Each structure stands twice: as C-alpha cells, then as structure tokens.
Short mmCIF file of C-alpha atoms and ligand atoms in Angstrom, two decimals:
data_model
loop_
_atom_site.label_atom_id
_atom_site.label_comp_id
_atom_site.label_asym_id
_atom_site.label_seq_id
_atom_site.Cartn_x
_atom_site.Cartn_y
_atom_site.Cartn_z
CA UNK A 1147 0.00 0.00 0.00
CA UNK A 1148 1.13 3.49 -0.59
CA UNK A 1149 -0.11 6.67 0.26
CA UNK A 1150 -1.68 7.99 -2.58
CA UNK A 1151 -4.65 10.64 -1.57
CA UNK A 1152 -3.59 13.02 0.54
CA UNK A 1153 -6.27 14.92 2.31
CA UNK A 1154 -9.43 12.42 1.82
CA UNK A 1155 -8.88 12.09 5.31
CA UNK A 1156 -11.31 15.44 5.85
CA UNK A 1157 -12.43 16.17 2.50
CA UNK A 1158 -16.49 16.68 3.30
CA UNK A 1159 -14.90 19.32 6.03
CA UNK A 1160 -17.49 19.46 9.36
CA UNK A 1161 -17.87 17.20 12.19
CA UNK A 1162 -18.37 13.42 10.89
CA UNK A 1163 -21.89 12.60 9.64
CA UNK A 1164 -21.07 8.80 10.39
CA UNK A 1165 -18.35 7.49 12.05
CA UNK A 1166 -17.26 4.31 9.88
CA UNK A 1167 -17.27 1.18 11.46
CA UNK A 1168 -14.22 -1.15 11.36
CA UNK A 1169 -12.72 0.70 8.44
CA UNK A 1170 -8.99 0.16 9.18
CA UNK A 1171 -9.30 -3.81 9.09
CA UNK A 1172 -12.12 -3.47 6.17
CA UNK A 1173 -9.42 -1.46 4.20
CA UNK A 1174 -6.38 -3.49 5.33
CA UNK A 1175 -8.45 -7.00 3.94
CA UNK A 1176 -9.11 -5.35 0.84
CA UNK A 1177 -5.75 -5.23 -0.27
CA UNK A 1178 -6.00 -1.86 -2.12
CA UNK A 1179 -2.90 -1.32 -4.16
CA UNK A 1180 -1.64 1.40 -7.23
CA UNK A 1181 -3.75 1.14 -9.99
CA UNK A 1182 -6.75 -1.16 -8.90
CA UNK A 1183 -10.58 -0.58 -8.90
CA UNK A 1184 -12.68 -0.92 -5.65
CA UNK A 1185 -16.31 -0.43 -5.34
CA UNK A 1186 -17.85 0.70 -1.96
CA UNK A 1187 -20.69 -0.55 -2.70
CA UNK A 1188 -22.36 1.40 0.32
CA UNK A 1189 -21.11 4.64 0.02
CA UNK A 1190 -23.00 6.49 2.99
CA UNK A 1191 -20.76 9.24 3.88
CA UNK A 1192 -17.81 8.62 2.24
CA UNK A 1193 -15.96 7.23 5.29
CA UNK A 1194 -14.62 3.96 3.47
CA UNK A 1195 -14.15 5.49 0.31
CA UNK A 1196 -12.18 8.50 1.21
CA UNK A 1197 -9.96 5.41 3.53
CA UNK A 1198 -9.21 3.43 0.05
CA UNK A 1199 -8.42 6.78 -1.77
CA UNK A 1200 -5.78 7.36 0.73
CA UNK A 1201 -4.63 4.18 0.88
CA UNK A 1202 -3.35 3.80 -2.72
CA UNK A 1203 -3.52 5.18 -5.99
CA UNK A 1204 -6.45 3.43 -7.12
CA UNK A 1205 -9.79 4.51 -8.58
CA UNK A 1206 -13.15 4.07 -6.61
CA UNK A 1207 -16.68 3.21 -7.66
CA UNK A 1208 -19.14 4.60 -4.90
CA UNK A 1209 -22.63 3.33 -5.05
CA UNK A 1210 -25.61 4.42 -2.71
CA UNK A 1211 -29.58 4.03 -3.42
CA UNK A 1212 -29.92 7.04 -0.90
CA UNK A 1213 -29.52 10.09 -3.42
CA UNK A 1214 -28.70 12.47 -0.22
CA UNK A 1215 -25.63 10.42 0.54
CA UNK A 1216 -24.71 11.10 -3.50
CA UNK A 1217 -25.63 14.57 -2.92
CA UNK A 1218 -23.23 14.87 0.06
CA UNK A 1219 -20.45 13.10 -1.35
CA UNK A 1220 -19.98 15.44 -4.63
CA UNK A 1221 -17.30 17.92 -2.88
CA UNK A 1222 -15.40 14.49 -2.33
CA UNK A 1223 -15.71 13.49 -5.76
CA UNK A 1224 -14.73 16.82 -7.44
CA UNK A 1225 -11.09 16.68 -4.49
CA UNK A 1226 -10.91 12.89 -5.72
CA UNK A 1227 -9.91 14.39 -9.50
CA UNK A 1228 -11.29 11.57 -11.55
CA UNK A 1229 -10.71 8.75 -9.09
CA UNK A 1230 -14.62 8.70 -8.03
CA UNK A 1231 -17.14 7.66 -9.57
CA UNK A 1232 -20.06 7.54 -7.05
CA UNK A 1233 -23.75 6.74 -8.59
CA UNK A 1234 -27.16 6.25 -7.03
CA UNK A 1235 -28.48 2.52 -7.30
CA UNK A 1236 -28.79 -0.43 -5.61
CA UNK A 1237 -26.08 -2.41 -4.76
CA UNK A 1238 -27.48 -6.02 -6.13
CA UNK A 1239 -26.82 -3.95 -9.55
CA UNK A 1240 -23.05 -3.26 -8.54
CA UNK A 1241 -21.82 -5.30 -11.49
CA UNK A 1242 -23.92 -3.54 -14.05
CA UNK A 1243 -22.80 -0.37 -12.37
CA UNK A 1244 -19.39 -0.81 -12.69
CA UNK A 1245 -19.72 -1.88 -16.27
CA UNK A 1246 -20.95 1.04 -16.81
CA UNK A 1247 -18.52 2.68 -15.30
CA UNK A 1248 -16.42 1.18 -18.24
CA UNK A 1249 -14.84 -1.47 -15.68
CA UNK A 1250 -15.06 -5.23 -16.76
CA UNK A 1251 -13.69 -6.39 -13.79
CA UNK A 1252 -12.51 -4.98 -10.19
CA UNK A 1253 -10.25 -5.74 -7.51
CA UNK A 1254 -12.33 -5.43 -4.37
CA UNK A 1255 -16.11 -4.84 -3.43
CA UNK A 1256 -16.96 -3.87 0.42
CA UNK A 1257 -20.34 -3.87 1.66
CA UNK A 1258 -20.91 -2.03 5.12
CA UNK A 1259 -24.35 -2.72 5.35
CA UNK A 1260 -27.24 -1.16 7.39
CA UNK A 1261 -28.47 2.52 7.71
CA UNK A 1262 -25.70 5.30 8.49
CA UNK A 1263 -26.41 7.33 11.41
CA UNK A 1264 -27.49 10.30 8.74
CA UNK A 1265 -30.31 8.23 8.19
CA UNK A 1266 -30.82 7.15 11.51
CA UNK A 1267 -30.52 10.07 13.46
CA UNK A 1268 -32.93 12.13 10.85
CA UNK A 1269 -36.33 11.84 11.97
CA UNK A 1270 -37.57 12.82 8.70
CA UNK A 1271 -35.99 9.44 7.91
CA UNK A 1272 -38.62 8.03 9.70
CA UNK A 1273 -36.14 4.70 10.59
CA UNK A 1274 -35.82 5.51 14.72
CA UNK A 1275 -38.77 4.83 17.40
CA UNK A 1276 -36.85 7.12 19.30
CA UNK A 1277 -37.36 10.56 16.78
CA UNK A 1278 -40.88 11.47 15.80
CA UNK A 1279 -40.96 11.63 12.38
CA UNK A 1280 -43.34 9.78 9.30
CA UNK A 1281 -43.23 6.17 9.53
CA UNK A 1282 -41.10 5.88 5.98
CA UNK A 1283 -37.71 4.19 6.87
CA UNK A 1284 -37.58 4.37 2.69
CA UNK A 1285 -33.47 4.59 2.15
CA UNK A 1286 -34.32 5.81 -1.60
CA UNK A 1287 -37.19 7.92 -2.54
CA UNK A 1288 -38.54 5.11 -4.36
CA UNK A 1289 -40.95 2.18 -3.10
CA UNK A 1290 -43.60 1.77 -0.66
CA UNK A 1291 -42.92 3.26 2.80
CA UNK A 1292 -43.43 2.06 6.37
CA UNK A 1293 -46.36 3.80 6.58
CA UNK A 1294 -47.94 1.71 3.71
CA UNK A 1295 -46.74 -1.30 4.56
CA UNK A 1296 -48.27 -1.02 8.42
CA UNK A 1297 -51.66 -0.20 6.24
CA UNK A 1298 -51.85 -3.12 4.28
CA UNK A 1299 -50.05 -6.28 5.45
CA UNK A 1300 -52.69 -8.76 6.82
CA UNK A 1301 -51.88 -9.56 10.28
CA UNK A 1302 -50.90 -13.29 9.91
CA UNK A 1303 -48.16 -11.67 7.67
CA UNK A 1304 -46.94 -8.76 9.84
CA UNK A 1305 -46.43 -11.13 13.02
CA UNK A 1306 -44.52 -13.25 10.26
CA UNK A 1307 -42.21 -10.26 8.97
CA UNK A 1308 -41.92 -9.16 12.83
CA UNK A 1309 -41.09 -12.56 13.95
CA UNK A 1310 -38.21 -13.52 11.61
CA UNK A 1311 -37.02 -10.25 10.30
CA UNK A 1312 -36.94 -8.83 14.27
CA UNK A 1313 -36.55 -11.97 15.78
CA UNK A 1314 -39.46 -10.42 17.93
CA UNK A 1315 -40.95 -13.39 20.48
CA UNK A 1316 -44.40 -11.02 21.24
CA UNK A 1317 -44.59 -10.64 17.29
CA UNK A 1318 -48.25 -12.30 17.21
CA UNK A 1319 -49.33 -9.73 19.78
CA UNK A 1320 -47.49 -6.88 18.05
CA UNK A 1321 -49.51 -7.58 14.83
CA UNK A 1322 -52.24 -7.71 16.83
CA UNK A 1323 -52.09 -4.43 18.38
CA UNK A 1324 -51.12 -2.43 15.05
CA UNK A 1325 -54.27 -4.43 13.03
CA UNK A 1326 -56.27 -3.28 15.79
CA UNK A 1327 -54.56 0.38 16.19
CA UNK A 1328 -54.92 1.27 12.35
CA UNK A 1329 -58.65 0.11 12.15
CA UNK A 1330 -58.92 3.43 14.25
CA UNK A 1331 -56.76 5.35 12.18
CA UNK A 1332 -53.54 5.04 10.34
CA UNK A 1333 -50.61 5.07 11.69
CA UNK A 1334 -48.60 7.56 10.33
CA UNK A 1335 -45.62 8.41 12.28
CA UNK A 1336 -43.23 6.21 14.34
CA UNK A 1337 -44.11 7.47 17.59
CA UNK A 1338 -47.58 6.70 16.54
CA UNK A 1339 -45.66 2.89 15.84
CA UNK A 1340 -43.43 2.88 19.12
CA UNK A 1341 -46.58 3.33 21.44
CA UNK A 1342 -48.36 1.03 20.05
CA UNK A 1343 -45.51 -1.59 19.68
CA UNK A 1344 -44.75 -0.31 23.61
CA UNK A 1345 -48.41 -1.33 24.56
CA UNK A 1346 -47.92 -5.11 24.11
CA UNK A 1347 -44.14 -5.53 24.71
CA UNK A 1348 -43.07 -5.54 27.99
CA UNK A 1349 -39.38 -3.76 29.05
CA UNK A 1350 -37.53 -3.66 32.33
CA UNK A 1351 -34.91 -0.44 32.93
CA UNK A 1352 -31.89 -1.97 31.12
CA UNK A 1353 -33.53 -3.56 28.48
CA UNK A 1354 -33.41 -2.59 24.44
CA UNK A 1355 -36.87 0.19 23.54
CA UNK A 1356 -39.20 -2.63 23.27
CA UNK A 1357 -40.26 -1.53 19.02
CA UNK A 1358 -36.43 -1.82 18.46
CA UNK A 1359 -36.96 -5.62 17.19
CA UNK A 1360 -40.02 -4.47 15.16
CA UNK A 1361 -38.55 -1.70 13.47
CA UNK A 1362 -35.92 -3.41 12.49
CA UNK A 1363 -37.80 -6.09 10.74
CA UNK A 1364 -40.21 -3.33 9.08
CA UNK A 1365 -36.91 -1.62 8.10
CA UNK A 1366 -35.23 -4.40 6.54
CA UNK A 1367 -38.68 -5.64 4.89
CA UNK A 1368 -39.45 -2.41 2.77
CA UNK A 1369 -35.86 -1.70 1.69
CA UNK A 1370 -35.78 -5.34 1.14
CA UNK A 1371 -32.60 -5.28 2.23
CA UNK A 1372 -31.64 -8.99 2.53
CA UNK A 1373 -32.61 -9.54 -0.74
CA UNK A 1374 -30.87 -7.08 -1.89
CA UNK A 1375 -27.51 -8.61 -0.07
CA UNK A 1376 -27.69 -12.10 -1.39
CA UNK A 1377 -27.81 -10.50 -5.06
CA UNK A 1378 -24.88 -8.07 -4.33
CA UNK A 1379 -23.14 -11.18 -3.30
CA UNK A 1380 -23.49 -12.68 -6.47
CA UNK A 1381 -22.56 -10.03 -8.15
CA UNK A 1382 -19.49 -9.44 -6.36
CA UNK A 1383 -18.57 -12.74 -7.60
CA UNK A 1384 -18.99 -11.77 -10.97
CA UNK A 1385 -16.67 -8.45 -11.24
CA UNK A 1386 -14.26 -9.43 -8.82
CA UNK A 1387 -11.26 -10.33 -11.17
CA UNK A 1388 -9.37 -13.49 -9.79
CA UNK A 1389 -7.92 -12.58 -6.33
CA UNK A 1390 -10.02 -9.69 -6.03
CA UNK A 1391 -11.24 -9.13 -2.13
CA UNK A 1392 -14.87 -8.98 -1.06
CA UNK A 1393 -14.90 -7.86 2.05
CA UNK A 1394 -19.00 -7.26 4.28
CA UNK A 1395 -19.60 -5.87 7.55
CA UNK A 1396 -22.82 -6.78 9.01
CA UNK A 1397 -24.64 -5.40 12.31
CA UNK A 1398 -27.57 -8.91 12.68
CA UNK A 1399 -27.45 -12.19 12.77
CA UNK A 1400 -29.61 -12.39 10.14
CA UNK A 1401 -27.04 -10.49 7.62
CA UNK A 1402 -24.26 -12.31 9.02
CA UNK A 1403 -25.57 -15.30 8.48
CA UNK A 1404 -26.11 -14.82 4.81
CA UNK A 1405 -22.42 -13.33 4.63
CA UNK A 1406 -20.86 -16.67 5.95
CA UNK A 1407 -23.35 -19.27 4.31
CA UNK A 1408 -22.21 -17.64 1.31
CA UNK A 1409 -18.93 -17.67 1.78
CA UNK A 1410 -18.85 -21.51 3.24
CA UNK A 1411 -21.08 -22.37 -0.12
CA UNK A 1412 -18.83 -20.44 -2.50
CA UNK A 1413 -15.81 -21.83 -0.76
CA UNK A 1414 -16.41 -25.41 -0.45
CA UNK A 1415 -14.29 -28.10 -1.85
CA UNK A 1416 -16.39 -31.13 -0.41
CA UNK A 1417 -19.81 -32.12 -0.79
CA UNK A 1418 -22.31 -34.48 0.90
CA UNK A 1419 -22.14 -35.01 4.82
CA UNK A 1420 -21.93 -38.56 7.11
CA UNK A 1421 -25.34 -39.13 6.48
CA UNK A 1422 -25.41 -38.38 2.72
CA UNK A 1423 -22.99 -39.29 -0.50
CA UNK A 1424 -20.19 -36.98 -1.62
CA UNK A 1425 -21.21 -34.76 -4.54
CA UNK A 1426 -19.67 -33.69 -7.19
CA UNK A 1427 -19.37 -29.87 -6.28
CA UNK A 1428 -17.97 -26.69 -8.73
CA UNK A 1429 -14.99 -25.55 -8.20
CA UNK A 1430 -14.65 -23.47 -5.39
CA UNK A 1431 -15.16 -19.36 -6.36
CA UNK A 1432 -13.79 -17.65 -3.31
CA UNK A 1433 -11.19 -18.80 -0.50
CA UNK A 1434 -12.48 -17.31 2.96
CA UNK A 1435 -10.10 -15.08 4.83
CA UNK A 1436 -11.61 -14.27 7.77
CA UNK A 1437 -12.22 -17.61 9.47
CA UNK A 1438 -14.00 -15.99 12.36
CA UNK A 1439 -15.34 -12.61 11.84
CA UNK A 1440 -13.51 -9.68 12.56
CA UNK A 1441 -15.32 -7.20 15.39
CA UNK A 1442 -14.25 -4.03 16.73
CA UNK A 1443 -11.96 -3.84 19.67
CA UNK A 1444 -13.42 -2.13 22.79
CA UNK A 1445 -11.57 0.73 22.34
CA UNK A 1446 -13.51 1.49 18.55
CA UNK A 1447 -16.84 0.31 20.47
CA UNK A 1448 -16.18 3.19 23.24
CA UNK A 1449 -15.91 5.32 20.63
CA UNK A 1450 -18.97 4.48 18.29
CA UNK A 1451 -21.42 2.47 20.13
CA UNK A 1452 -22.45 1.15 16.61
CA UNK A 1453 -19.27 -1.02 15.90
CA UNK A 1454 -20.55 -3.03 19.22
CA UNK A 1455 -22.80 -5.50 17.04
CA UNK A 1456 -20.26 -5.22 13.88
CA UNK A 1457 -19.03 -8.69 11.97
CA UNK A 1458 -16.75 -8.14 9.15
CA UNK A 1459 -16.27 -11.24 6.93
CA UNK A 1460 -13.72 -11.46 3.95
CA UNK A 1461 -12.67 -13.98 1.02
CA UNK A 1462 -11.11 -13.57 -1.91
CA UNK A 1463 -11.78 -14.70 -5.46
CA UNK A 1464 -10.64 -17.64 -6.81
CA UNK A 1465 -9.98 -18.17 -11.07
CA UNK A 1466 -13.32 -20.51 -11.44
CA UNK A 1467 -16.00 -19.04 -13.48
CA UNK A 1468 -19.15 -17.10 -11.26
CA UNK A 1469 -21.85 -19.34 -10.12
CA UNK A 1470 -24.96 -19.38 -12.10
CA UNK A 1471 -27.25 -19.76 -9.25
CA UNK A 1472 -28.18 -16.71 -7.14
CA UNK A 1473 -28.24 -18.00 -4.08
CA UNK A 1474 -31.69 -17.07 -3.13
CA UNK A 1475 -31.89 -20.34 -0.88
CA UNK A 1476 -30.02 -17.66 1.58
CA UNK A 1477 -32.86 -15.77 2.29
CA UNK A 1478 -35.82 -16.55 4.89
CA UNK A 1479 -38.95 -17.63 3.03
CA UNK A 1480 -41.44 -14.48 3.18
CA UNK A 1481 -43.68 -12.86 1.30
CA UNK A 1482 -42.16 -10.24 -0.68
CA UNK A 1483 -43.76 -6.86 -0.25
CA UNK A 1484 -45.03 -6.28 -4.21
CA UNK A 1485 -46.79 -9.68 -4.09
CA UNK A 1486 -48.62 -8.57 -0.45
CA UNK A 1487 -49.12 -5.13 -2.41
CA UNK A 1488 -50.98 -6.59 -5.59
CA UNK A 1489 -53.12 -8.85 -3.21
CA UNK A 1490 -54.53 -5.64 -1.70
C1 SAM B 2677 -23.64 1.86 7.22
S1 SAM B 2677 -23.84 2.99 5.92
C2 SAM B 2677 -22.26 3.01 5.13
C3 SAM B 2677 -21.31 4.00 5.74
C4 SAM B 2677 -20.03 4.17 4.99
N1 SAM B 2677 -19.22 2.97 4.97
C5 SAM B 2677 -19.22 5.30 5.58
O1 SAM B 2677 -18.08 5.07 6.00
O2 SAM B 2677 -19.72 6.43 5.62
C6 SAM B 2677 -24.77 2.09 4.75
C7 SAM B 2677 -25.13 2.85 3.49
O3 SAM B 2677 -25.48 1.88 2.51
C8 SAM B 2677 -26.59 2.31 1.81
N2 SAM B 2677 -27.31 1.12 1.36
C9 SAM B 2677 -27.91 0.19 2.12
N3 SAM B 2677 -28.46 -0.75 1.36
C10 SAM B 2677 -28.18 -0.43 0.08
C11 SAM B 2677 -28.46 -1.03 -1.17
N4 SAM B 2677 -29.18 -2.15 -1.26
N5 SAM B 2677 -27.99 -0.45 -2.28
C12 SAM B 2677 -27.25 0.70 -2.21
N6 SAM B 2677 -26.97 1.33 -1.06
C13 SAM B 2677 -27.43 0.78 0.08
C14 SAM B 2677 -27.39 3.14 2.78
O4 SAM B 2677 -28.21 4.05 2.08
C15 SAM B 2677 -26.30 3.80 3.61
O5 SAM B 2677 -25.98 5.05 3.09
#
C-alpha cells in the first residue's frame, strides 16, 4: 500500500456525519494497491471510500440508493480528480454499475451494510422509534414506505415479517395491536408505531426500547434489504477479477448469516455429509479469509457504540468461473412486499 490521496482524510470538512465502522481492518483485507478498482458498494458518507483513496492510488466506484448520501459526497468526488465515480443505485446492480462505469472487472467490493447514522438520526428518515418523524424508513425515494406497509399487510403476515425479520418473540401480539390500532386510524408516524408496539411488549430499565426488534424487521422488509444482499453477493462474484477481495460488515445475525453461508457455499471443496454421498461440487469461487469474523476492539466500540454488534467477513476470489445460481436459498422464506401489495 502506498499513500496515494492526501487529504481524503477530511475532505467533506465538518464534524463526521457517520463514524465508519471497522474501516482500518475493512481497508487493510481489501488489499487496495496502485492502480486497482474498488467499489464501496455502500457509500454512505464517504468514510470507506475517502480510507481506500488514501490508501493507494487506485480509482473508486461509490454506489448508494440514498440520493442524499450522493448529494453529500460530490465535494469528495470533485477533491478525488477523476478517481470517483459515485452513482445512485442499488447495490445487487453493482456489477452492471461498474460496467458502466467502463470497468469489466474490479479488484475489491466492500459492503458495510445497514443505515448510516445520517439516516438514523434524521427523523424525517422516519427509521428511529426514538425521533418522531413519518413512519417511511424508505433509504431511496422510491418504493412503498413504512407507513404503507403497516396499512396493508394482513396480520398473519406482519407477526410473520416481525417474527423472523426482528426476531421479535411477542410478534403475534405486536400484529395484533397495530391491526387493531390502524382500524382506528392510520398510523402515520413512528411514535404513533413505538406506542403502540410499547403497549404489548413488555421492558424492564436496562432492556433494548421494546419496538427496536419491530422496526428493524419493518426496516429491513421495505428496503428489502436482505434480498438485496444475497444479489450483491453474487454479483461481487462476478466483477471481482481473480484474487479480487470482497470484504461485508454486518450489524444482525440475520445479515451475518447470509455473509458466511455464502462464503462456506462459495468456498467449499467437499460435498455431501456422514449421512449423505459426496457430490460432485464446482470448483470453489472464493477462498475465505476471515475464518471468524472480525469485530471491533473495545476501544472502537467506546468510541462508536455502533461497531458493538459489527461482523466483518472477507474472502477472496478464486480463477473458477461465477456461479450461475443466485443464491436465493439464503434468504428466509417471506412474502415479498409487491406480491402482499398486488393482493390488496
Ligand atoms: C452503514 S452505511 C455506510 C457508511 C459508509 N461505509 C461510511 O463510512 O460512511 C450504509 C449505506 O449503505 C446504503 N445502502 C444500504 N443498502 C443499500 C443497497 N441495497 N444499495 C445501495 N446502497 C445501500 C445506505 O443508504 C447507507 O448510506
């Protein structure tokens, strides 16, 4: 590695939007080097990208679907002088993207996945039970909102979506309650949400804000965002040119264990098990790096509460061909929110 971008360090100017989370190890396991193309696949504000700028000189694709964080970001694309590219769009598209970008092929993706704290701490955001604000937790401008969702999901589905998205034990009784709540009148704003979510969960002092686990799930059900990490996956695997790194940080278990399934799939030489015959398997696509997950040490955890749940996996590609299959037996079996949409 060389130092090659001088001043990214404080390029936006200000005090931090977001404090990055595990950045150093995230940019050490990517392996950025003079000449190479990286995508940050979540862009946010800029902390990982401005991190591989100064790391080498290399060129960087920055992707976001929110178009504020692309807004934001433009005074660090005009001091990056040609080495940024950053676009709006979602990140299961990052191969198209960086075709577009006139790249074929790239030498590391990263994925720090989740909302950034200028989406969380926004209440216009509408993403924390903590802020009043609309019930939207949209991180583009485009698709159906909170709000909308809460209106229309039948309640055998929304203590479904509560119960594996949030993990959420009282999720039957959570349903219940917000069926019951927006027969009254809609619920429009997430304080509207948290009190009615706080009516049926129980919390002693100590304990997590009892509509944490169901805003979660609502949050990762409308920006679909699972879905959207098993295709970026895939199509990581794709552009990565052979030995290219793909490196994800993840804040669930539920992320996480998408992140490492994949990896163990993608990295397996063996098939079958003791109770089944060895298969014939393809060759292996990535070689995993990280054999336990990297997390943040306590003194990064004093300093950003955030990095406290943080898992940062990494493997790097191998010279077999991308898998045609798109790994969608990742993802928990629920209804996807279109389908519940057009039933309406
Ligand atoms: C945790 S923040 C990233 C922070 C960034 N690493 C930094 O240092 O500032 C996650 C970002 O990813 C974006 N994001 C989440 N899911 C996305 C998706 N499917 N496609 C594109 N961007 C996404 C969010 O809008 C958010 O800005």
């Amino acid at each position: 590695m060389t130092a090659g971008g001088d001043g990214f360090a404080a390029v936006a100017g200000g005090p931090a939007l977001h404090i990055p989370v595990l950045a150093r190890p995230a940019v050490e396991l990517l392996n950025i080097c003079d000449g190479g193309v990286y995508i940050d696949a979540t862009f946010g504000a800029g902390g990982y990208t401005r991190a591989i700028l100064a790391a080498a000189n290399c060129k960087v694709i920055g992707i976001d679907r929110d178009r504020h964080a692309i807004a934001l970001g433009q005074p660090l694309v005009q001091a990056a002088n040609g080495r940024l590219n950053l676009i709006e769009d979602q990140f299961s598209n990052l191969d198209v993207v960086a075709r577009g970008c006139s790249y074929e092929a790239v030498d590391g993706v990263v994925l720090d996945l989740g909302v950034s704290s200028m989406q969380f701490d926004r209440a216009e955001r509408g993403f924390s039970f903590r802020l009043d604000g609309p019930l939207d937790m949209r991180m583009s401008a485009a698709g159906l909102s909170a709000a909308d969702m809460v209106a229309a999901v039948s309640e055998r589905d929304l203590a479904n979506i509560i119960f594996v998205l949030g993990e959420e034990r009282h999720s039957r009784a959570v349903a219940r309650a917000i069926v019951k709540a927006r027969a009254a009148a809609p619920i429009r704003t997430t304080s509207a949400l948290a009190d009615i979510v706080a009516s049926v969960v129980r919390s002693r002092p100590g304990d997590i804000h009892p509509a944490t686990r169901t805003f979660q799930a609502l949050r990762i059900f409308v920006n679909d965002e699972l879905g959207e990490l098993v295709a970026a996956l895939s199509a990581a695997e794709r552009i990565l040119k052979p030995n290219g790194r793909l490196v994800a940080v993840s804040f669930h278990s539920l992320e996480d264990r998408i992140v490492k399934s994949f990896f163990t799939d993608r990295s397996e030489t063996r098939g079958g098990s003791r109770h089944a015959p060895e298969r014939q398997r393809p060759e292996p696509t990535f070689r995993v790096l990280t054999k336990r997950p990297t997390i943040a040490d306590a003194d990064e955890v004093a300093h950003n509460p955030r990095a406290r749940s943080a898992k940062l996996r990494a493997a790097e590609r191998t010279i077999a061909p991308a898998r045609t299959d798109q790994a969608s037996d990742l993802l928990p079996r629920l209804p996807a929110l279109a389908d519940i949409m057009k039933g309406r």
